[in-house]
């Protein structure tokens, strides 16, 4: 993960984060694992559906959205720890 930080007016900061392809792929696998617990496919018990079948049962948009969410959460948490930032509110 790489990031750049720019100070804005007041106490605001703009932070740009760049994730490697490997980091995004890891988060995609985590997203699929989460969907794997929820998806129901005939012939398989819930939570035991193979990942390749999960991808067929869940839309690519859902997988993408969950991957972005997991990537953001992980990067944000790591950034707060590395930079020892004290956050006053939710990021925009």
PDB file of C-alpha atoms in Angstrom:
ATOM      1  CA  UNK A   1       0.000   0.000   0.000  1.00  0.00           C
ATOM      2  CA  UNK A   2       1.252   3.426  -0.930  1.00  0.00           C
ATOM      3  CA  UNK A   3      -0.308   6.722   0.075  1.00  0.00           C
ATOM      4  CA  UNK A   4       0.136  10.455  -0.216  1.00  0.00           C
ATOM      5  CA  UNK A   5      -1.202  13.019   2.226  1.00  0.00           C
ATOM      6  CA  UNK A   6      -2.109  16.661   1.565  1.00  0.00           C
ATOM      7  CA  UNK A   7      -3.222  19.169   4.208  1.00  0.00           C
ATOM      8  CA  UNK A   8      -6.403  21.096   3.422  1.00  0.00           C
ATOM      9  CA  UNK A   9      -8.047  24.045   5.165  1.00  0.00           C
ATOM     10  CA  UNK A  10      -8.886  23.628   8.810  1.00  0.00           C
ATOM     11  CA  UNK A  11      -8.059  20.232  10.240  1.00  0.00           C
ATOM     12  CA  UNK A  12      -8.866  18.312   7.053  1.00  0.00           C
ATOM     13  CA  UNK A  13      -6.455  16.151   5.105  1.00  0.00           C
ATOM     14  CA  UNK A  14      -6.725  14.558   1.694  1.00  0.00           C
ATOM     15  CA  UNK A  15      -5.231  11.094   1.499  1.00  0.00           C
ATOM     16  CA  UNK A  16      -4.734   9.159  -1.717  1.00  0.00           C
ATOM     17  CA  UNK A  17      -4.146   5.423  -1.353  1.00  0.00           C
ATOM     18  CA  UNK A  18      -2.810   3.069  -4.013  1.00  0.00           C
ATOM     19  CA  UNK A  19      -3.232  -0.665  -3.493  1.00  0.00           C
ATOM     20  CA  UNK A  20      -1.310  -3.334  -5.349  1.00  0.00           C
ATOM     21  CA  UNK A  21      -3.104  -5.861  -7.525  1.00  0.00           C
ATOM     22  CA  UNK A  22      -2.181  -8.544  -5.009  1.00  0.00           C
ATOM     23  CA  UNK A  23      -3.830  -6.622  -2.149  1.00  0.00           C
ATOM     24  CA  UNK A  24      -7.010  -6.164  -4.170  1.00  0.00           C
ATOM     25  CA  UNK A  25      -7.057  -9.857  -5.139  1.00  0.00           C
ATOM     26  CA  UNK A  26      -6.680 -10.844  -1.475  1.00  0.00           C
ATOM     27  CA  UNK A  27      -9.655  -8.645  -0.603  1.00  0.00           C
ATOM     28  CA  UNK A  28     -11.651 -10.152  -3.471  1.00  0.00           C
ATOM     29  CA  UNK A  29     -10.994 -13.621  -2.022  1.00  0.00           C
ATOM     30  CA  UNK A  30     -12.165 -12.363   1.387  1.00  0.00           C
ATOM     31  CA  UNK A  31     -15.313 -10.956  -0.237  1.00  0.00           C
ATOM     32  CA  UNK A  32     -16.033 -14.272  -1.944  1.00  0.00           C
ATOM     33  CA  UNK A  33     -15.497 -16.085   1.360  1.00  0.00           C
ATOM     34  CA  UNK A  34     -18.081 -13.801   2.993  1.00  0.00           C
ATOM     35  CA  UNK A  35     -20.574 -14.445   0.186  1.00  0.00           C
ATOM     36  CA  UNK A  36     -19.788 -18.156   0.417  1.00  0.00           C
ATOM     37  CA  UNK A  37     -21.286 -18.174   3.927  1.00  0.00           C
ATOM     38  CA  UNK A  38     -24.507 -16.525   2.722  1.00  0.00           C
ATOM     39  CA  UNK A  39     -25.171 -18.000  -0.721  1.00  0.00           C
ATOM     40  CA  UNK A  40     -27.607 -20.842  -1.145  1.00  0.00           C
ATOM     41  CA  UNK A  41     -27.179 -23.130  -4.159  1.00  0.00           C
ATOM     42  CA  UNK A  42     -29.274 -26.216  -4.708  1.00  0.00           C
ATOM     43  CA  UNK A  43     -27.298 -29.353  -3.904  1.00  0.00           C
ATOM     44  CA  UNK A  44     -24.998 -27.666  -1.366  1.00  0.00           C
ATOM     45  CA  UNK A  45     -25.462 -26.790   2.255  1.00  0.00           C
ATOM     46  CA  UNK A  46     -25.330 -23.086   3.010  1.00  0.00           C
ATOM     47  CA  UNK A  47     -21.736 -22.127   3.744  1.00  0.00           C
ATOM     48  CA  UNK A  48     -20.354 -25.061   1.733  1.00  0.00           C
ATOM     49  CA  UNK A  49     -20.829 -23.765  -1.788  1.00  0.00           C
ATOM     50  CA  UNK A  50     -17.592 -23.851  -3.873  1.00  0.00           C
ATOM     51  CA  UNK A  51     -16.138 -20.402  -4.597  1.00  0.00           C
ATOM     52  CA  UNK A  52     -16.450 -20.791  -8.361  1.00  0.00           C
ATOM     53  CA  UNK A  53     -20.182 -21.393  -7.923  1.00  0.00           C
ATOM     54  CA  UNK A  54     -20.449 -18.424  -5.566  1.00  0.00           C
ATOM     55  CA  UNK A  55     -19.157 -16.191  -8.354  1.00  0.00           C
ATOM     56  CA  UNK A  56     -21.987 -17.459 -10.551  1.00  0.00           C
ATOM     57  CA  UNK A  57     -24.610 -16.908  -7.858  1.00  0.00           C
ATOM     58  CA  UNK A  58     -23.501 -13.383  -6.908  1.00  0.00           C
ATOM     59  CA  UNK A  59     -23.364 -10.510  -9.366  1.00  0.00           C
ATOM     60  CA  UNK A  60     -19.951  -9.083 -10.328  1.00  0.00           C
ATOM     61  CA  UNK A  61     -21.151  -5.706  -9.017  1.00  0.00           C
ATOM     62  CA  UNK A  62     -21.772  -7.178  -5.564  1.00  0.00           C
ATOM     63  CA  UNK A  63     -18.321  -8.793  -5.515  1.00  0.00           C
ATOM     64  CA  UNK A  64     -16.736  -5.531  -6.702  1.00  0.00           C
ATOM     65  CA  UNK A  65     -18.590  -3.457  -4.074  1.00  0.00           C
ATOM     66  CA  UNK A  66     -17.601  -5.796  -1.244  1.00  0.00           C
ATOM     67  CA  UNK A  67     -13.987  -5.894  -2.503  1.00  0.00           C
ATOM     68  CA  UNK A  68     -13.834  -2.087  -2.526  1.00  0.00           C
ATOM     69  CA  UNK A  69     -15.365  -1.936   0.953  1.00  0.00           C
ATOM     70  CA  UNK A  70     -12.871  -4.431   2.384  1.00  0.00           C
ATOM     71  CA  UNK A  71      -9.955  -2.725   0.614  1.00  0.00           C
ATOM     72  CA  UNK A  72     -10.969   0.681   1.979  1.00  0.00           C
ATOM     73  CA  UNK A  73     -11.472  -0.591   5.528  1.00  0.00           C
ATOM     74  CA  UNK A  74      -8.102  -2.350   5.601  1.00  0.00           C
ATOM     75  CA  UNK A  75      -6.187   0.554   4.044  1.00  0.00           C
ATOM     76  CA  UNK A  76      -7.859   3.074   6.342  1.00  0.00           C
ATOM     77  CA  UNK A  77      -7.110   1.030   9.465  1.00  0.00           C
ATOM     78  CA  UNK A  78      -3.481   0.501   8.401  1.00  0.00           C
ATOM     79  CA  UNK A  79      -3.037   4.184   7.586  1.00  0.00           C
ATOM     80  CA  UNK A  80      -4.387   5.259  10.976  1.00  0.00           C
ATOM     81  CA  UNK A  81      -1.912   2.968  12.716  1.00  0.00           C
ATOM     82  CA  UNK A  82       1.113   3.904  10.587  1.00  0.00           C
ATOM     83  CA  UNK A  83       0.567   7.656  10.741  1.00  0.00           C
ATOM     84  CA  UNK A  84      -0.859   7.675  14.291  1.00  0.00           C
ATOM     85  CA  UNK A  85      -3.722   9.850  13.094  1.00  0.00           C
ATOM     86  CA  UNK A  86      -6.426  11.032  15.452  1.00  0.00           C
ATOM     87  CA  UNK A  87      -9.666  11.079  13.541  1.00  0.00           C
ATOM     88  CA  UNK A  88     -12.477  13.467  14.450  1.00  0.00           C
ATOM     89  CA  UNK A  89     -15.109  12.035  12.104  1.00  0.00           C
ATOM     90  CA  UNK A  90     -15.872   9.571   9.364  1.00  0.00           C
ATOM     91  CA  UNK A  91     -13.911   9.847   6.107  1.00  0.00           C
ATOM     92  CA  UNK A  92     -15.647  11.393   3.101  1.00  0.00           C
TER      93      UNK A  92
END
